[in-house]
Each structure stands twice: as structure tokens, then as C-alpha cells.
Short mmCIF file of C-alpha atoms in Angstrom, two decimals:
data_model
loop_
_atom_site.label_atom_id
_atom_site.label_comp_id
_atom_site.label_asym_id
_atom_site.label_seq_id
_atom_site.Cartn_x
_atom_site.Cartn_y
_atom_site.Cartn_z
CA MET A 1 -1.96 59.43 38.29
CA SER A 2 -2.31 61.35 34.84
CA ARG A 3 -2.15 64.99 34.17
CA VAL A 4 -5.39 67.09 34.71
CA SER A 5 -6.08 70.32 32.78
CA ARG A 6 -6.23 73.44 35.13
CA THR A 7 -9.38 74.54 33.27
CA PRO A 8 -12.55 72.70 34.20
CA THR A 9 -14.29 71.25 31.17
CA PRO A 10 -17.80 69.94 30.90
CA HIS A 11 -18.28 66.18 30.97
CA ARG A 12 -21.25 63.90 30.33
CA GLY A 13 -21.31 60.24 31.23
CA ARG A 14 -17.64 60.41 32.71
CA ARG A 15 -16.34 60.14 36.24
CA ARG A 16 -13.36 62.03 37.49
CA TRP A 17 -10.59 60.86 39.76
CA CYS A 18 -12.24 59.26 42.91
CA ASP A 19 -15.69 60.58 41.71
CA THR A 20 -17.78 57.65 43.02
CA PRO A 21 -20.96 57.59 45.07
CA GLU A 22 -18.72 56.73 48.01
CA ASP A 23 -16.38 59.46 47.50
CA ARG A 24 -18.79 62.52 46.57
CA SER A 25 -20.85 64.31 49.35
CA GLU A 26 -23.68 65.60 47.08
CA PRO A 27 -26.47 63.35 46.01
CA VAL A 28 -25.86 61.24 42.75
CA THR A 29 -28.52 61.11 40.22
CA SER A 30 -28.49 58.70 37.29
CA THR A 31 -28.91 59.73 33.72
CA GLN A 32 -28.98 57.84 30.66
CA ASP A 33 -25.46 58.71 29.82
CA ASP A 34 -24.33 57.67 33.35
CA GLN A 35 -26.25 54.43 33.83
CA PRO A 36 -27.57 52.96 30.70
CA THR A 37 -30.61 51.12 31.03
CA GLY A 38 -30.23 47.37 31.96
CA VAL A 39 -26.49 47.88 33.08
CA PRO A 40 -26.08 46.83 36.69
CA ALA A 41 -24.92 49.56 39.09
CA PRO A 42 -21.44 49.64 40.03
CA ALA A 43 -20.42 47.43 42.87
CA PRO A 44 -19.54 49.35 46.18
CA VAL A 45 -15.78 50.09 46.48
CA GLY A 46 -15.41 51.04 50.00
CA PRO A 47 -14.21 47.72 51.38
CA LEU A 48 -11.85 47.59 48.17
CA ARG A 49 -10.65 50.97 48.65
CA ASP A 50 -9.54 50.31 52.48
CA LEU A 51 -7.64 47.18 51.04
CA MET A 52 -5.77 48.89 48.20
CA TYR A 53 -4.72 51.87 50.35
CA GLY A 54 -3.64 49.60 53.20
CA HIS A 55 -0.04 50.04 52.59
CA ILE A 56 -0.49 53.80 52.93
CA HIS A 57 -2.10 53.52 56.33
CA ALA A 58 0.65 51.39 57.46
CA SER A 59 3.41 53.74 56.30
CA ALA A 60 1.66 56.62 57.88
CA LEU A 61 1.35 54.69 61.11
CA ARG A 62 5.05 53.77 60.96
CA ALA A 63 5.90 57.58 60.50
CA VAL A 64 4.30 58.65 63.75
CA VAL A 65 5.84 55.69 65.60
CA GLU A 66 9.31 56.14 64.32
CA HIS A 67 9.16 59.88 65.49
CA LYS A 68 7.31 58.77 68.86
CA ILE A 69 4.51 61.13 68.27
CA ALA A 70 2.32 59.37 70.84
CA ASP A 71 4.85 59.89 73.56
CA LEU A 72 4.72 63.55 72.87
CA LEU A 73 1.04 63.52 73.39
CA ALA A 74 1.06 61.66 76.67
CA ASP A 75 0.45 64.91 78.77
CA GLY A 76 -2.53 66.19 76.60
CA PRO A 77 -3.29 67.96 73.31
CA ARG A 78 -0.49 69.60 71.00
CA THR A 79 -0.80 71.17 67.68
CA ALA A 80 1.07 69.89 64.70
CA GLU A 81 3.54 72.75 65.15
CA GLU A 82 4.20 71.81 68.59
CA LEU A 83 4.63 68.15 67.71
CA ALA A 84 6.88 69.06 64.82
CA ASP A 85 9.19 71.17 66.86
CA ARG A 86 9.58 68.43 69.49
CA SER A 87 9.86 65.63 67.01
CA GLY A 88 12.23 67.20 64.40
CA THR A 89 9.69 66.77 61.66
CA ARG A 90 7.77 69.35 59.57
CA ALA A 91 4.24 70.41 60.70
CA ASP A 92 2.25 70.30 57.38
CA PRO A 93 3.23 66.75 56.43
CA LEU A 94 2.80 65.59 60.01
CA ARG A 95 -0.60 67.30 60.39
CA ARG A 96 -1.74 65.42 57.05
CA VAL A 97 -0.64 62.17 58.62
CA LEU A 98 -2.26 62.53 61.73
CA ARG A 99 -5.31 63.77 60.02
CA LEU A 100 -5.32 60.32 58.11
CA LEU A 101 -4.65 58.24 61.18
CA ALA A 102 -7.44 60.23 63.18
CA ALA A 103 -9.84 58.93 60.52
CA ARG A 104 -8.72 55.57 61.40
CA GLY A 105 -9.43 56.15 65.16
CA LEU A 106 -5.92 56.57 66.55
CA PHE A 107 -5.89 60.31 67.12
CA HIS A 108 -8.62 62.96 67.56
CA GLU A 109 -8.25 66.41 66.28
CA GLU A 110 -10.13 69.38 67.64
CA ASP A 111 -9.35 73.18 67.49
CA GLY A 112 -6.13 72.59 65.64
CA ALA A 113 -4.66 70.22 68.25
CA PHE A 114 -4.26 66.55 68.38
CA THR A 115 -4.85 64.13 71.39
CA LEU A 116 -4.44 60.32 71.52
CA THR A 117 -7.48 57.95 71.52
CA ASP A 118 -7.76 54.87 73.65
CA SER A 119 -6.35 52.83 70.63
CA GLY A 120 -3.72 55.41 69.87
CA THR A 121 -2.47 55.19 73.65
CA ALA A 122 -1.11 51.71 72.75
CA LEU A 123 1.51 53.55 70.35
CA ARG A 124 3.31 55.09 73.50
CA THR A 125 6.60 53.50 74.67
CA ASP A 126 5.68 53.67 78.42
CA VAL A 127 2.49 51.79 78.66
CA PRO A 128 1.81 48.15 79.53
CA GLY A 129 1.41 46.06 76.37
CA SER A 130 2.93 48.96 74.19
CA GLN A 131 2.52 48.14 70.50
CA HIS A 132 5.48 50.59 69.44
CA ALA A 133 7.74 47.63 68.80
CA PRO A 134 5.33 45.56 67.13
CA VAL A 135 4.32 48.39 64.63
CA LEU A 136 8.02 48.76 63.82
CA MET A 137 8.48 45.19 63.01
CA PHE A 138 5.41 44.70 60.95
CA THR A 139 6.13 47.92 58.97
CA ASP A 140 9.87 47.19 58.62
CA GLU A 141 11.14 46.62 55.24
CA MET A 142 11.42 43.05 56.08
CA PHE A 143 7.72 42.61 56.03
CA ARG A 144 6.90 45.12 53.30
CA LEU A 145 9.00 43.36 50.90
CA ALA A 146 7.72 39.99 51.83
CA ALA A 147 4.14 41.43 51.44
CA ALA A 148 5.03 42.57 47.96
CA GLY A 149 6.04 38.86 47.15
CA ILE A 150 2.57 37.48 48.04
CA PRO A 151 1.65 37.29 44.33
CA GLY A 152 4.69 35.07 43.71
CA ALA A 153 3.98 33.18 46.86
CA VAL A 154 0.57 32.27 45.45
CA ARG A 155 2.22 30.85 42.24
CA SER A 156 5.22 29.03 43.92
CA GLY A 157 4.16 28.40 47.59
CA GLU A 158 7.49 29.88 48.55
CA PRO A 159 7.66 32.81 51.01
CA GLY A 160 7.97 36.28 49.63
CA PHE A 161 10.66 36.88 52.27
CA ASP A 162 12.91 34.07 50.79
CA ALA A 163 12.61 35.51 47.27
CA ALA A 164 13.31 38.99 48.50
CA TYR A 165 16.36 38.13 50.60
CA GLY A 166 17.63 34.96 49.30
CA CYS A 167 17.50 33.14 52.74
CA SER A 168 14.81 32.30 55.47
CA PHE A 169 13.54 34.71 57.88
CA PHE A 170 15.14 33.21 60.95
CA ASP A 171 18.57 32.99 58.99
CA HIS A 172 18.17 36.49 58.29
CA LEU A 173 17.57 37.30 61.88
CA ALA A 174 20.63 35.44 62.87
CA ALA A 175 22.81 37.49 60.64
CA ALA A 176 21.20 40.89 61.40
CA PRO A 177 21.37 41.53 65.28
CA ASP A 178 19.29 44.63 64.85
CA LYS A 179 16.36 43.03 63.22
CA SER A 180 16.76 40.13 65.69
CA ARG A 181 16.39 42.53 68.53
CA LEU A 182 13.36 44.19 67.02
CA PHE A 183 11.83 40.81 66.61
CA ASP A 184 12.35 39.93 70.12
CA ALA A 185 10.96 43.21 71.46
CA ALA A 186 8.05 42.85 69.28
CA MET A 187 7.22 39.46 70.69
CA THR A 188 7.82 40.73 74.22
CA SER A 189 5.58 43.60 73.74
CA ARG A 190 2.43 41.68 73.20
CA PRO A 191 -0.12 42.96 75.93
CA GLY A 192 0.32 41.46 79.38
CA THR A 193 -3.37 40.31 79.33
CA VAL A 194 -2.54 37.65 76.85
CA ASN A 195 -0.17 35.94 79.40
CA ALA A 196 -2.89 36.54 82.15
CA HIS A 197 -5.45 34.85 79.97
CA ILE A 198 -2.96 31.71 79.74
CA THR A 199 -2.28 31.65 83.47
CA ASP A 200 -6.04 32.00 84.15
CA GLY A 201 -7.18 29.61 81.37
CA TYR A 202 -5.31 26.60 82.24
CA PRO A 203 -4.96 24.54 85.49
CA PHE A 204 -1.24 24.79 86.06
CA PRO A 205 0.11 22.40 88.65
CA ASP A 206 1.07 23.83 92.08
CA SER A 207 4.63 22.27 91.72
CA GLY A 208 6.79 20.66 89.06
CA LYS A 209 9.13 21.85 86.29
CA VAL A 210 8.10 23.75 83.31
CA VAL A 211 10.20 23.72 80.18
CA ASP A 212 9.12 26.89 77.97
CA VAL A 213 10.28 25.62 74.43
CA GLY A 214 10.98 28.49 72.13
CA GLY A 215 10.04 30.87 74.85
CA GLY A 216 11.73 33.92 73.70
CA ARG A 217 12.81 36.03 76.34
CA GLY A 218 10.91 34.41 78.87
CA GLY A 219 7.89 36.51 79.39
CA LEU A 220 5.25 33.79 79.81
CA LEU A 221 7.65 31.78 82.02
CA ARG A 222 8.43 34.77 84.27
CA ASP A 223 4.56 35.45 84.70
CA LEU A 224 3.97 31.59 85.62
CA LEU A 225 6.73 31.44 88.15
CA THR A 226 5.46 34.44 89.62
CA ARG A 227 1.83 33.40 89.75
CA PHE A 228 2.71 29.85 91.02
CA PRO A 229 5.64 30.04 93.31
CA GLY A 230 5.91 26.03 93.76
CA LEU A 231 7.00 25.84 90.08
CA THR A 232 10.42 25.97 88.53
CA GLY A 233 11.27 26.47 84.96
CA VAL A 234 13.71 26.23 82.10
CA LEU A 235 13.70 28.76 79.15
CA TYR A 236 14.89 27.24 76.00
CA ASP A 237 15.56 29.18 72.76
CA ARG A 238 18.19 30.51 70.70
CA PRO A 239 21.39 31.26 72.59
CA GLY A 240 21.29 34.83 71.70
CA THR A 241 17.75 35.16 72.65
CA VAL A 242 17.80 33.49 76.03
CA ALA A 243 20.92 35.76 76.70
CA GLU A 244 18.55 38.61 76.86
CA HIS A 245 15.99 36.85 79.26
CA LEU A 246 13.56 38.63 81.65
CA LEU A 247 13.76 36.11 84.48
CA ASP A 248 16.36 37.92 86.81
CA ALA A 249 13.99 38.95 89.31
CA PRO A 250 14.54 38.79 93.13
CA GLU A 251 11.31 36.73 93.78
CA LEU A 252 12.27 34.18 91.13
CA GLU A 253 15.82 33.48 92.49
CA GLY A 254 16.80 29.86 92.38
CA ARG A 255 13.80 28.89 90.46
CA TRP A 256 14.83 29.07 86.79
CA SER A 257 17.59 28.35 84.24
CA THR A 258 18.17 29.09 80.60
CA GLU A 259 19.40 26.85 77.85
CA GLY A 260 20.16 27.73 74.24
CA GLY A 261 20.07 25.22 71.46
CA ASP A 262 17.97 24.03 68.44
CA PHE A 263 14.55 22.63 69.12
CA PHE A 264 14.64 20.62 65.90
CA THR A 265 17.06 18.37 67.46
CA ALA A 266 16.71 18.31 71.21
CA VAL A 267 15.08 20.17 74.00
CA PRO A 268 15.81 19.86 77.88
CA ALA A 269 14.47 16.71 79.35
CA GLY A 270 12.66 15.99 82.77
CA GLY A 271 9.98 18.59 82.45
CA ASP A 272 6.40 17.91 84.01
CA LEU A 273 4.83 20.50 81.63
CA TYR A 274 6.16 21.66 78.15
CA LEU A 275 5.04 24.87 76.70
CA LEU A 276 5.19 25.80 72.94
CA LYS A 277 3.77 29.22 72.71
CA ASN A 278 3.30 30.62 69.14
CA VAL A 279 5.92 28.33 67.87
CA LEU A 280 4.09 25.58 65.72
CA HIS A 281 2.42 28.26 63.61
CA ASP A 282 5.85 29.39 62.41
CA TRP A 283 6.61 26.20 60.55
CA ALA A 284 5.20 23.80 57.96
CA ASP A 285 3.93 20.46 58.87
CA GLU A 286 7.14 18.49 58.40
CA ASP A 287 9.06 21.03 60.65
CA CYS A 288 6.31 20.95 63.28
CA LEU A 289 6.81 17.10 63.37
CA ARG A 290 10.36 17.45 63.94
CA ILE A 291 9.84 20.06 66.70
CA LEU A 292 7.13 17.88 68.36
CA GLY A 293 9.38 14.76 67.94
CA ALA A 294 12.21 16.44 69.86
CA VAL A 295 9.93 17.41 72.47
CA ARG A 296 8.30 14.06 72.93
CA ALA A 297 11.65 12.43 73.16
CA ALA A 298 12.48 14.58 76.17
CA MET A 299 9.32 13.63 78.06
CA THR A 300 8.14 10.59 80.19
CA PRO A 301 4.75 9.12 79.40
CA GLY A 302 2.26 11.10 81.21
CA ALA A 303 3.99 14.33 81.14
CA ARG A 304 1.80 17.27 79.54
CA LEU A 305 2.30 19.66 76.56
CA LEU A 306 0.60 22.91 76.38
CA VAL A 307 0.56 24.19 72.76
CA ILE A 308 -0.56 27.90 72.61
CA ASP A 309 -1.73 29.02 69.07
CA ALA A 310 -4.54 30.27 67.44
CA VAL A 311 -6.99 27.68 66.15
CA LEU A 312 -8.98 28.50 63.17
CA PRO A 313 -12.76 27.36 62.63
CA ASP A 314 -12.98 24.58 60.19
CA ASP A 315 -15.99 25.96 58.45
CA GLY A 316 -14.57 29.23 57.11
CA THR A 317 -16.12 31.49 59.79
CA PRO A 318 -14.08 34.64 60.07
CA HIS A 319 -11.31 34.70 62.58
CA PRO A 320 -8.73 37.22 63.79
CA ALA A 321 -5.98 34.94 63.09
CA LEU A 322 -6.63 34.85 59.34
CA ASP A 323 -4.42 38.11 58.96
CA LEU A 324 -1.65 36.13 60.86
CA ASP A 325 -1.99 33.28 58.46
CA ILE A 326 -1.06 35.46 55.70
CA VAL A 327 2.14 36.76 57.57
CA MET A 328 2.99 33.14 57.87
CA LEU A 329 2.45 32.77 54.02
CA MET A 330 4.55 35.57 53.14
CA VAL A 331 7.41 35.41 55.79
CA LEU A 332 7.73 31.78 56.75
CA ARG A 333 6.51 28.33 55.66
CA GLY A 334 4.18 28.15 58.57
CA ARG A 335 0.26 28.46 58.85
CA GLU A 336 -2.44 28.89 61.21
CA ARG A 337 -4.24 25.65 61.85
CA THR A 338 -7.65 24.22 62.64
CA ALA A 339 -8.16 21.69 65.52
CA ALA A 340 -8.12 18.58 62.95
CA ASP A 341 -4.72 19.94 62.07
CA PHE A 342 -3.33 19.90 65.43
CA ARG A 343 -4.63 16.47 66.22
CA MET A 344 -2.92 15.24 63.09
CA LEU A 345 0.29 16.61 64.25
CA LEU A 346 0.10 15.59 67.73
CA ASP A 347 -1.23 11.94 67.00
CA SER A 348 1.70 11.60 64.60
CA SER A 349 4.26 12.67 67.12
CA GLY A 350 3.23 10.37 70.24
CA PHE A 351 0.79 12.74 71.87
CA ARG A 352 -2.80 12.30 72.76
CA LEU A 353 -4.91 15.54 72.42
CA ASN A 354 -6.90 16.01 75.41
CA ARG A 355 -8.63 19.37 74.83
CA ILE A 356 -8.69 22.61 73.34
CA ALA A 357 -9.68 25.70 75.47
CA GLU A 358 -10.28 29.22 73.92
CA THR A 359 -9.14 32.27 75.68
CA PRO A 360 -10.19 35.94 75.33
CA SER A 361 -7.04 36.60 73.23
CA LEU A 362 -6.19 35.32 70.01
CA SER A 363 -4.65 32.04 71.00
CA SER A 364 -6.28 28.95 72.31
CA LEU A 365 -4.95 26.43 74.82
CA ILE A 366 -4.16 22.93 73.35
CA GLU A 367 -3.31 20.34 75.90
CA ALA A 368 -1.84 17.13 74.99
CA GLU A 369 -0.21 14.08 76.92
CA ALA A 370 2.89 12.04 76.07
CA VAL A 371 1.70 8.44 75.43
#
């Protein structure tokens, strides 16, 4: 930003800071000075402005989440002064941040008081599918620095995270327990309807053993065992992750076990159905082949594998997982894949791709069979 004289001066043929047709409320007329004959009109800047200000919106969002402003609005409208008093913040900057986020549809301001919109309600910590933890994770320094490294990733192909931290994302989590807990909480906080779409969208057997490979704290396995009481299950992930599992419910007693290990080398054997939910997109093709190879080695012919991941259209059609594909670029060596990509990985690992079914959520259900 440049210094601006306090005394307005006449100007012709010049535009001031943010003085564009999209930014001004008054009509804009063209003059010979403003728009010389034969010169194309300036391109619209609205979408570009949203992109270049994106990090500002993300930081404003983090501010209200860190101070749990949404929780303070659970019982109804409050002024910025009331919210500041209860959150230990200052009213004026808080009001300005809330005003920005109101323009983005998370809050509503009326008569000097703020309320939550339906979208903003997801920021509360006490609602099903709370997005409090995911917001804290994706606006954490880890992701901000990784995103800043995208220009370098475009040149080198290496994740921006590795350049910023000198190690891989998962190695960093292993050495930083607080970040690991944040990651696990964010993964667990995904809306419960996502698991419902999975349990509704696939014909799970009435009996048998399910092995959830890379299953985190076991949210999906818990829902499966609850929905299908004839199933048993094994939760398999990093030892520190499975130690904080979500399976210890009375109605599931005796029907589950946990194992910690490395899915690159081996996974529990003897399962009838293996799950890989949001695992393969974290990894490059060569790593996916190692994971799938370990899974296939644990399976008997005819056993089923259910891969739960986004499937990108192969014709360039916009898809919500395109954002996530860039997260993979900046943080890991993974990627979102097309149906042809998944078929190649599965064919190369001793599987036959049977079918792909879309769900109302981001992910599709990719069923394969061990051959």
C-alpha cells in the first residue's frame, strides 16, 4: 500500500485504490481519457479478487474459530461488545472480522447484533459434524506454509510442506503430538452424513470380518458395526492413532479389535472386506501400489476391497475435489484420481475393479475383488 495525500486532488484518466467498476457503487461513464477508442474494456476482476483475498478470509475464519465465537452465539444474537467481553477479545476488530464473514454467509448482522447462519452453525463445537477442528487444521501454520510453497511445487514437483519443514507431513505429525491430535480430530469431525452415505450406498454383508486399513480412530468402523450387528471388525492404523479409538461402546463389545502398524509393509489378514477410506489420495502412485500390495497379500481370492475416495471426471468437468487435489500437491505427494487412474492401480496390484458408485458426499465407492 502506498502513501496517499490527505488533500484530494483532481485526476483524469486515473483510477484510485480499488476504484474499479466492481468496487464503486456509482455509475461509471467512459471518457476518451478513461477508455481510449479501440482499447478493450478491462476484464472483470470479481473472481480474481476473491482468489487473491482468500488467505484473508481464511485468517478471519480462524480468528472466530480460535475464540469460539460461534459457541457464544448458540443461544441467540449478541453484539460485538458482548462477544468480546465473553471471549477476551476487543470489540472493534472483532466486529470488523464478523462483518467480513457475514458477507461470506457465516453470520448475519442486524441492529448491531450478530447471529449464526446455517453455514456458520457448523463452526460450533457442540453440533454433529462440527467443522471447528477442520477449520483449525486447514488454517494452521502447517497448511499456510505449505500453501505458500505452491509456486515452488509447480517448479519442482515437491510438496511445499517438505520445503517448509524439511520432512514429510506424516513424519512431522509423528514428532508433534499436538498437531497429530489436531489432524485426527479434524478427520473425525467430518459430517456424520458422510459415513451414512457410505453405509447406505454399498451392500455391506450381514456377517463377516471387516478390516479398516488406515481407519484413523474408527468412526466409520464404529458406524458399520452399529448398523450391521453381524459384522466384526479390525481397526488398523498408526499405534498412536488407534490408541485413541472410538470403538469402546457397550453395544459393540466383543466385536472389534485394534492393531497398530505400517500399511506399507503388512495389514491384518483374514478379512472378508477391506476398507481404504481417504487413504490412497494421500500418496503417489508408487506408494499406493505398495499399500495395495500389502492389502492384497492379506486377502484370499474373492475377498472384497472397498476404496472410498473422490473420483475426478476425466473430461475436465469441475468437481469439488479439485480443491483437495491442490491440498495433496502442497502437503503430500498424493493426488485425486480419475476412474482410469484407479483401474490402473488396482489392475497392477492383483485386483479386479468391479464398479464405482457415486455418493451424495465428496467420495465415491470403488469396489474391487482380489483375483
